[in-house]
XYZ file of C-alpha atoms in Angstrom:
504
model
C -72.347 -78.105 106.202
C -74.548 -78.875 103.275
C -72.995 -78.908 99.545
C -75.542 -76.401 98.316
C -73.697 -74.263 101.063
C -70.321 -75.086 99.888
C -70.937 -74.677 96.219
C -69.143 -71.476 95.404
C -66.681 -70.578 92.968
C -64.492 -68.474 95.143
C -60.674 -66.762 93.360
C -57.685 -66.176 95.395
C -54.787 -64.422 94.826
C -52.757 -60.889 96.454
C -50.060 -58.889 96.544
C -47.970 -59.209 99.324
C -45.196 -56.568 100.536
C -43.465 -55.582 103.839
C -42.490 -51.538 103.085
C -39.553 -50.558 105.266
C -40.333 -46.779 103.414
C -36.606 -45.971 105.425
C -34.686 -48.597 103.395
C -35.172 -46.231 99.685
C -31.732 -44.845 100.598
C -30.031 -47.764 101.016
C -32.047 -50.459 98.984
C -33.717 -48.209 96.007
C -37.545 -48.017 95.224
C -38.428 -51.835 95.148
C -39.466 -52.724 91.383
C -41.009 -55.427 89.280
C -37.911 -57.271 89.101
C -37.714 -57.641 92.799
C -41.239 -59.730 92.789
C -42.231 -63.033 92.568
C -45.713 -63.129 90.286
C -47.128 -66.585 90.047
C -50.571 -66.659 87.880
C -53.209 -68.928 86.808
C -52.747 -72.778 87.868
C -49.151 -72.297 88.971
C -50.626 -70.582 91.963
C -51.515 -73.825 93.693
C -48.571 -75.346 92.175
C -46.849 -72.992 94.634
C -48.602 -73.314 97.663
C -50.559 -76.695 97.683
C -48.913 -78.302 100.587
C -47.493 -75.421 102.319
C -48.170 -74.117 105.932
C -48.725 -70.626 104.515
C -51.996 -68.505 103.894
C -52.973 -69.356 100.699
C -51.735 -72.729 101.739
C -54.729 -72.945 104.004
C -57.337 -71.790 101.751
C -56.357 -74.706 99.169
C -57.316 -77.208 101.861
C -59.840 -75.637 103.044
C -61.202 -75.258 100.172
C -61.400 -78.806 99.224
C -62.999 -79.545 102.009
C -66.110 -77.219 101.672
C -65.972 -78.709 97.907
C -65.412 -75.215 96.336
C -64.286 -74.480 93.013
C -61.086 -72.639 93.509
C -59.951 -69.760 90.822
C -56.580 -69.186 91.106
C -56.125 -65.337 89.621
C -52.607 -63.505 90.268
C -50.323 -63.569 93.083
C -46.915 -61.540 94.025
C -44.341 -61.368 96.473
C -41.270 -59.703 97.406
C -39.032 -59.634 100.027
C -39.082 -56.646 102.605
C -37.213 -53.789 101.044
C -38.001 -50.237 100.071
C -40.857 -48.278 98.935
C -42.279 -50.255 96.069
C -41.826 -48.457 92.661
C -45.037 -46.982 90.924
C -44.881 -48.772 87.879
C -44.473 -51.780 89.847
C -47.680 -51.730 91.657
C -49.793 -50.322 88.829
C -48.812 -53.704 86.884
C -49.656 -55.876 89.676
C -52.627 -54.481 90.435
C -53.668 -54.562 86.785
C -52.824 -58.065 86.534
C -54.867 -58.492 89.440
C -57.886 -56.878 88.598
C -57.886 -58.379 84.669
C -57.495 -61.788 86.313
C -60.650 -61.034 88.508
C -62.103 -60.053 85.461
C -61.135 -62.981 82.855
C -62.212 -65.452 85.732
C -66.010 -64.522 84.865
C -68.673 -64.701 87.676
C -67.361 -65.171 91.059
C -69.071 -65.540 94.176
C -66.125 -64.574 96.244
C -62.437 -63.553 96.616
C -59.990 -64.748 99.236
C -56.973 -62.664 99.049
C -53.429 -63.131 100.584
C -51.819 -59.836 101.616
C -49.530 -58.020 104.378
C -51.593 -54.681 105.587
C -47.501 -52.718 105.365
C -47.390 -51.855 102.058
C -46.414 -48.946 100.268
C -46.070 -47.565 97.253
C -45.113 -44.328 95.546
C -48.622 -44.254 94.472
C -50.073 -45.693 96.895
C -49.409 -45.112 100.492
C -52.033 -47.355 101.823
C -51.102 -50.001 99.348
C -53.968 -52.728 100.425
C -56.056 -50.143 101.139
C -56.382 -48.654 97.407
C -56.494 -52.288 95.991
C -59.353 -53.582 98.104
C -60.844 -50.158 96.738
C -60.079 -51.179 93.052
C -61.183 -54.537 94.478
C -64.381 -53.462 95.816
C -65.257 -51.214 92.985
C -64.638 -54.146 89.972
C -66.871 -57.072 92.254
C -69.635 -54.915 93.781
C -70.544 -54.590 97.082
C -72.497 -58.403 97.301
C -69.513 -60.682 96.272
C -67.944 -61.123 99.686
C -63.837 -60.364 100.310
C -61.909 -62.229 102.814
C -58.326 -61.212 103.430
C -55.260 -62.600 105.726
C -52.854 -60.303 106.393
C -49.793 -60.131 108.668
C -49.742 -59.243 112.254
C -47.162 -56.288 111.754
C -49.682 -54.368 108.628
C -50.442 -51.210 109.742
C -53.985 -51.595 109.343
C -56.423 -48.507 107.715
C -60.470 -47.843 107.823
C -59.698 -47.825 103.839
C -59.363 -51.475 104.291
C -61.758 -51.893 106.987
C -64.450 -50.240 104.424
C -63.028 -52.724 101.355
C -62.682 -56.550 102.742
C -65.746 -58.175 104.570
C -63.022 -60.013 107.302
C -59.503 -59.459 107.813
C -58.120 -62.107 109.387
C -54.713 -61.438 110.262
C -52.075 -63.549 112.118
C -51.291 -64.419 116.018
C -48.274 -65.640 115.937
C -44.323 -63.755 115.500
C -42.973 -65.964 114.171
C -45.657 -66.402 111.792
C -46.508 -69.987 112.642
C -50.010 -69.789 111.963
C -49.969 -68.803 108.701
C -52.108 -72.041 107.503
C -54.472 -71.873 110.180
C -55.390 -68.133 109.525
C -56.172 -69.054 105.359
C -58.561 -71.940 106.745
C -60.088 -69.626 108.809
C -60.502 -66.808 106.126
C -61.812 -69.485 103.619
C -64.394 -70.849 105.993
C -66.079 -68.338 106.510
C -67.160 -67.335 102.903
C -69.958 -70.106 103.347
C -71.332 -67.646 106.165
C -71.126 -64.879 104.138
C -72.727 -66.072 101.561
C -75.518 -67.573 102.800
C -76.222 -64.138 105.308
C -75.443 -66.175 108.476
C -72.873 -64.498 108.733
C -73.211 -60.381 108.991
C -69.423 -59.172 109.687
C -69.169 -55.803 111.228
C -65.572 -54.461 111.523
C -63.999 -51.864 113.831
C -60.693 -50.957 113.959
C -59.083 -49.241 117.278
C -55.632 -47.387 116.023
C -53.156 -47.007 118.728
C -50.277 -43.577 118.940
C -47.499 -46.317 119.562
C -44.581 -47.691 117.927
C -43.881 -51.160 119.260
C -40.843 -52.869 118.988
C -40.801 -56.297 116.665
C -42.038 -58.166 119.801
C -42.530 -62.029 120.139
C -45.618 -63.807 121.019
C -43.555 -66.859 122.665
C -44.725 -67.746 126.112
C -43.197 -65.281 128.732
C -42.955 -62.416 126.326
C -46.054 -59.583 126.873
C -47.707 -60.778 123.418
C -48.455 -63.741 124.618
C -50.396 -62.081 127.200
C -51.715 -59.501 125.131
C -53.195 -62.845 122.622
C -54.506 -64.175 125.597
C -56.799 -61.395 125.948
C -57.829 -61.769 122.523
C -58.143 -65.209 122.883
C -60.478 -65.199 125.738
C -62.538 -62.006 124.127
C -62.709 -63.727 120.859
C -64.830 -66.370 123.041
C -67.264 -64.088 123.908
C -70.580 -64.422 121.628
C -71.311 -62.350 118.947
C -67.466 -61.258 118.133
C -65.960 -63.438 115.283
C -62.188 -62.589 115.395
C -60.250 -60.052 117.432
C -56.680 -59.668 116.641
C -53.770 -56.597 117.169
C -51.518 -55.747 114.474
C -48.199 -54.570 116.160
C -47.998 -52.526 113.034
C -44.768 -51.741 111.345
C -42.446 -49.310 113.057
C -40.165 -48.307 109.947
C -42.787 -47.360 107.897
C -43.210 -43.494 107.656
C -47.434 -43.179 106.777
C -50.157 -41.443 108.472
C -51.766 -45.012 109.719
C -48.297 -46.674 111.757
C -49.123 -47.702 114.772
C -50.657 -50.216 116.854
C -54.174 -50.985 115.581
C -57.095 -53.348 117.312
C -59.309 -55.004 114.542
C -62.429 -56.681 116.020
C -65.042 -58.605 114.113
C -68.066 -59.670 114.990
C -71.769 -60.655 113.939
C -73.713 -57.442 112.645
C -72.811 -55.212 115.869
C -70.581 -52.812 115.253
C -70.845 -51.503 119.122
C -69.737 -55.150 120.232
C -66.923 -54.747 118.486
C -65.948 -50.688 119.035
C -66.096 -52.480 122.725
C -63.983 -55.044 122.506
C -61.513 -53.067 120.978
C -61.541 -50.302 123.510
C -60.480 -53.158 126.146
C -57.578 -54.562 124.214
C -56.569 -51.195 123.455
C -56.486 -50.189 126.810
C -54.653 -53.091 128.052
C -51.897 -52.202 125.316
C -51.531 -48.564 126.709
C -51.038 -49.757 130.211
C -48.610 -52.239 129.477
C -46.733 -50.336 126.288
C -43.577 -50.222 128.661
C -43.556 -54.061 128.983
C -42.721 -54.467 125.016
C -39.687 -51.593 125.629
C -36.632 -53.644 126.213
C -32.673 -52.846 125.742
C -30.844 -55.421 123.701
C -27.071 -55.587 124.287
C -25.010 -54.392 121.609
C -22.858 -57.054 119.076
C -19.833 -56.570 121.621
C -21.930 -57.146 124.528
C -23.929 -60.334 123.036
C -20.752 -62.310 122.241
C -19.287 -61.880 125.484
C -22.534 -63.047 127.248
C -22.507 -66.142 124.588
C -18.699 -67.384 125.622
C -19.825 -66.785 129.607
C -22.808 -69.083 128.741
C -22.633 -73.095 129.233
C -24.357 -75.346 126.634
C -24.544 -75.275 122.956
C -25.530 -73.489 120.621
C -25.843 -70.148 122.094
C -27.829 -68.301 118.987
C -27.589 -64.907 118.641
C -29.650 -62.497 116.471
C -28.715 -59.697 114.369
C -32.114 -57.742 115.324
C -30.779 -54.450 113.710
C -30.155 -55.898 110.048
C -33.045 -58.332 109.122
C -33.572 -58.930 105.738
C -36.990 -59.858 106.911
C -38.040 -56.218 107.690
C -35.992 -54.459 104.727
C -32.617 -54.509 105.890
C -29.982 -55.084 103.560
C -28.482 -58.137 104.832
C -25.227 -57.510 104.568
C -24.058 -55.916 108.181
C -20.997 -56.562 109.613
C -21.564 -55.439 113.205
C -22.002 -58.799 114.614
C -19.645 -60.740 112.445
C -16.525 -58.179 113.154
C -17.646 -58.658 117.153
C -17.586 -62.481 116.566
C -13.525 -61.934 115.060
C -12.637 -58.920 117.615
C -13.526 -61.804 120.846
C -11.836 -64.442 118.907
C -14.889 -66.931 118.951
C -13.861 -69.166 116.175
C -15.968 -72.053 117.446
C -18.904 -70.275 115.972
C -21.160 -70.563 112.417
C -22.464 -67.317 111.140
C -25.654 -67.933 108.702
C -25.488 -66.095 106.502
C -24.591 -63.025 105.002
C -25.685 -61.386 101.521
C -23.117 -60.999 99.637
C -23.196 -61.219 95.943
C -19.862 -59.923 94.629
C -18.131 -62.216 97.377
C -19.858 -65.227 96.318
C -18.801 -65.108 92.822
C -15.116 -64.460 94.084
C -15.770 -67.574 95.659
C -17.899 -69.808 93.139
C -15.186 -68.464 90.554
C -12.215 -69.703 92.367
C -13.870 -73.323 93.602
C -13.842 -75.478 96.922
C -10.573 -75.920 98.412
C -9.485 -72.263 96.953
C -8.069 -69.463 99.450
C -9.778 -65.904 98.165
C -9.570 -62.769 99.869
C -12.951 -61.138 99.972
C -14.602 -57.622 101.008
C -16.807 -59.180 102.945
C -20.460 -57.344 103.580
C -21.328 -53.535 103.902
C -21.916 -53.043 100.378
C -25.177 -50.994 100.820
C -24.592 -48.722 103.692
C -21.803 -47.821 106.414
C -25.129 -48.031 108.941
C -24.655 -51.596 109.334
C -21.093 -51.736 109.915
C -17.717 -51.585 107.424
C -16.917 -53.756 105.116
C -14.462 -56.657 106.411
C -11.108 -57.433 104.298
C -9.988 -60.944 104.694
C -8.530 -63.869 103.486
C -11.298 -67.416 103.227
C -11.517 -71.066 102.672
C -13.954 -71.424 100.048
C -15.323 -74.886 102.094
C -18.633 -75.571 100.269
C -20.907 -73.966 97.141
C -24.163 -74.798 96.656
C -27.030 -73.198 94.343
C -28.764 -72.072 97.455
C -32.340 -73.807 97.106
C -34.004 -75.452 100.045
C -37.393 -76.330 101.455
C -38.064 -74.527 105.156
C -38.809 -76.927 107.852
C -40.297 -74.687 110.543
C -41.127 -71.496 109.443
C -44.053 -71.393 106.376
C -43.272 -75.285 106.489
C -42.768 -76.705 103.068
C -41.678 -73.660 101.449
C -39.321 -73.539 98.573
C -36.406 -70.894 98.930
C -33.818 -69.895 96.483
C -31.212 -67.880 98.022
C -29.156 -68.044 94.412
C -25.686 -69.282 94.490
C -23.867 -69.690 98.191
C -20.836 -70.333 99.538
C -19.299 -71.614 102.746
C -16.224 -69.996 103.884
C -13.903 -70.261 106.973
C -12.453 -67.063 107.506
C -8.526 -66.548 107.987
C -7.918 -69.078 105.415
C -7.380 -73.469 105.955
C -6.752 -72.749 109.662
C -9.178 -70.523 110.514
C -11.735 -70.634 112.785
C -15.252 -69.085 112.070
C -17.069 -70.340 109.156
C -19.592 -68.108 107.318
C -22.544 -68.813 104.965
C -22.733 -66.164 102.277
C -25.797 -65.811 99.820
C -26.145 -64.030 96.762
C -29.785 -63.077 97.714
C -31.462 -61.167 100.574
C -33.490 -62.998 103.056
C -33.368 -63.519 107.068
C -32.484 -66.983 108.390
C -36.009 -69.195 109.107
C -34.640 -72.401 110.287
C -31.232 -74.472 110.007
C -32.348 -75.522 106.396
C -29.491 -73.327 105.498
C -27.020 -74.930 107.446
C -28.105 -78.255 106.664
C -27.796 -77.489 102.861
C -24.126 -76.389 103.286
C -23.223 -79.616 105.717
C -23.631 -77.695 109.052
C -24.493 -79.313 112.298
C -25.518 -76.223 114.385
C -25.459 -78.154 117.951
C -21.870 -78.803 116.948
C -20.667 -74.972 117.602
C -20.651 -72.842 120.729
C -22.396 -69.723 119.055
C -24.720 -69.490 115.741
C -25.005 -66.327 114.921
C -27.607 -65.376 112.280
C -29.622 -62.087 110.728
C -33.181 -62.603 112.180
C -35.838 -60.761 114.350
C -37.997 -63.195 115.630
C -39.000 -65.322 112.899
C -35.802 -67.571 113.476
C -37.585 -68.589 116.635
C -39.296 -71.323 115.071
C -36.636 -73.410 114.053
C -34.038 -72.806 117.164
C -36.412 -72.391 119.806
C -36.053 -75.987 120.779
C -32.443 -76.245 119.031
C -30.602 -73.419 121.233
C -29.175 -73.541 124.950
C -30.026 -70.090 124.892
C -30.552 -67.041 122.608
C -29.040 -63.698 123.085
C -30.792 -60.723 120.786
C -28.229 -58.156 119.503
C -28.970 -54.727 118.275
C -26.924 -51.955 116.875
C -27.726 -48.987 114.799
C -29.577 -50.168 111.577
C -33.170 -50.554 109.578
C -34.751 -52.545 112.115
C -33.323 -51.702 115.745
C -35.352 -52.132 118.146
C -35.375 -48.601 119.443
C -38.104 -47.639 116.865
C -38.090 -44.010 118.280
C -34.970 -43.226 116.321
C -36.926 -43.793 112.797
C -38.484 -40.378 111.995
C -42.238 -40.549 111.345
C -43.341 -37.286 110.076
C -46.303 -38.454 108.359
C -47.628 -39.607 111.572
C -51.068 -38.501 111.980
C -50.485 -37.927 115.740
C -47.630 -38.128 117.809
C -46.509 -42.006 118.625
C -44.629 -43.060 121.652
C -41.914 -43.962 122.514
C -40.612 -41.183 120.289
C -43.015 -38.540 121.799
C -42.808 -40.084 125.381
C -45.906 -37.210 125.819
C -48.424 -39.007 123.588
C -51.473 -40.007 124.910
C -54.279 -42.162 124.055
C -58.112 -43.118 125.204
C -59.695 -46.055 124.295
C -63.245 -44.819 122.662
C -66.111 -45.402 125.614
């Protein structure tokens, strides 16, 4: 690539949010203070070195010898809807920063594609509008977005390329910012003519892995080999995000390819159709807490993970169920490590009384009786920490701050299962968190954790085996108990009568 190619002054920033629009009762309206807003240089403070999206487009970047602009981004954990207010001043900020940057020649933004605000239901959708409108239609928009964003022809219309990821867990997080950022050279320089089409799908799928064996995996390996196909620039599906209650959830097929929008309408149709044939692959029954720690002490080997599907932090849970814990103490497994819990009030009974103390806590359930009830007991306060560590496997290089934390072996000195408790939400990546509090996880029988898939990553290669649990909760896998009545068509598996035809 020549350097008069690669001499562009291109801004990045976003806004990214996971809207579990279920959680409000539970969690609130999500608002300002729940975000993280990094602006100006401190931006690539951030992420320079990271194996996330905007991660990618710094190195990137500096390859094609572009001037970076660093404008505004946020973040925020999954939680509820996010608060009016709080949108309208990120947005602002956004657009102002686009604005004091002076000319640029084109914007790489980081988002999810499941966002929602009060005043915004289609939360990327209206700010690639605002977006759209500020720029023009000439100054080219690139976007990454995650694989469960329930994807609009709002957005579609806004951003040149979506590029959004493979991988759950999000492992390719870096490689999809690369991607995004090399291809504003192309769309620059008009060798590059992107026409999008996006293929929406009636279904609700469960949080499904793409690990080998799993029907994602065969689902990207249709993309994969249709992606290969000339003329079509990226193809990916966005499971979509099931607890999200707008007209757009669903499945959705975006294709991308070089100025022919009937290419892509086509390649859609056939990943589309592949997903309705197979939709009853990606239904499976999880046992319930009780039934997953039984399995676990049958097993042989160590550790036998199990995951708290049904309250993941990670998809706007509050973090603080009991239902797998209180199975873990019913069965008596006290060789086992439970990491972790958010708890606030019960780590500053803890962090007030110091290591080596014996505290009786109200352990979890302080959101919702959904989860499970709150667990009365006496604990060794083993280990506090101030909760900050780097992840390992998951968004490699990552800094976390969990706030304070606190290691505690329930049922006192002599007890037998130890728990991590955090004063902030968050699902469990890797074993960074164990590490951090002096935990071994090979050395116990069963590590239990709160995690949908993304844990994957990091105990993949660690566990003997892994057993999923799910219970009642904000992110069960049975999506068809979540009541979508802004749906604009019925979705299956909750109307098992809903049909679908890929376009011709």
């Amino acid at each position: 690539m020549t350097s008069a190619r690669a001499a562009f002054r291109v801004g990045v920033g976003g806004i990214v949010h996971e809207t579990n629009t279920f959680a409000v009762e539970a969690l609130g309206p999500t608002d300002l203070d729940a975000f993280v807003r990094v602006d100006g240089e401190d931006i690539l403070r951030v992420h320079r070195g990271t194996r996330t999206c905007v991660g990618g487009m710094i190195d990137a970047a500096a390859e094609l010898g572009a001037e970076l602009v660093p404008l505004s981004w946020s973040f925020a954990q999954p939680s509820g809807t996010v608060a009016a207010d709080a949108y309208q001043s990120m947005r602002d900020n956004l657009l102002h920063a686009i604005t004091a940057a002076g000319p640029l020649d084109a914007l790489a933004l980081d988002l999810h594609g499941g966002g929602v605000a009060e005043n915004a239901e289609d939360l990327e959708g209206d700010l690639g509008s605002a977006v759209r409108a500020l720029v023009g239609p000439r100054v080219p928009i690139v976007v990454t977005l995650d694989l469960h964003g329930n994807v609009s022809d709002t957005m579609a219309d806004a951003f040149d390329v979506m590029i959004g990821y493979h991988l759950y867990p999000h492992t390719d997080q870096w490689e999809r910012g690369d991607e995004a950022m090399r291809l504003v050279p192309r769309l620059l320089d008009g060798t590059l003519r992107p026409r999008t089409y996006v293929e929406h799908l009636p279904i609700l799928l469960p949080t499904s892995t793409t690990d080998p064996g799993h029907p994602a995996a065969d689902m990207n390996e249709l993309c994969r080999r249709l992606e290969a196909e000339p003329g079509v620039v990226d193809c990916t599906v966005f499971h979509g995000f099931p607890f999200t209650d707008v007209p757009e959830v669903g499945v959705h097929v975006v294709v991308t390819t070089d100025a022919d929008i009937d290419l892509a309408r086509r390649t859609a149709a056939k990943v589309g159709a592949w997903i309705w044939d197979a939709k009853e692959r990606f239904r499976v029954e999880h046992p319930t807490p009780d039934q997953a720690v039984r399995a676990a002490l049958e097993m042989t080997g160590q550790p036998i993970v199990i995951n708290e599907t049904n309250d993941n932090a990670g998809g706007g849970a509050p973090g603080d169920g009991t239902q797998l814990l209180q199975a873990l103490i019913d069965q008596g497994a006290d060789d086992a490590v439970f990491g972790f819990l958010c708890d606030a009030e019960s780590v500053a009974v803890c962090h007030d009384a110091g290591v080596g103390a014996v505290v009786h806590l109200r352990l979890g359930a302080k959101h919702d009786r959904v989860h499970g009830e709150t667990i009365e007991t006496d604990a060794y306060v083993k280990c506090l920490t101030d909760g900050r560590f780097t992840l390992r496997a998951f968004a490699e290089g990552s800094r976390v701050s969990l706030g304070r934390c606190a290691r505690v072996v329930l049922g006192g000195r002599d007890g037998g299962i130890e728990v991590i408790v955090a004063e902030r939400r968050a699902q469990t990546f890797d074993d960074t968190i164990f590490r951090l509090h002096g935990i071994d996880v090979t050395e116990y029988k069963i590590v239990a954790l709160k995690s949908s898939n993304h844990f994957r990553a990091g105990f993949r290669d660690v566990a003997a085996a892994i057993v999923t649990s799910d219970a009642p909760g904000l992110t069960t896998t049975r999506v068809e108990v979540f009541d979508h009545q802004r749906s604009a068509r019925p979705l299956w598996p909750r109307d098992p009568d809903a049909t679908y035809a890929p376009p011709e």
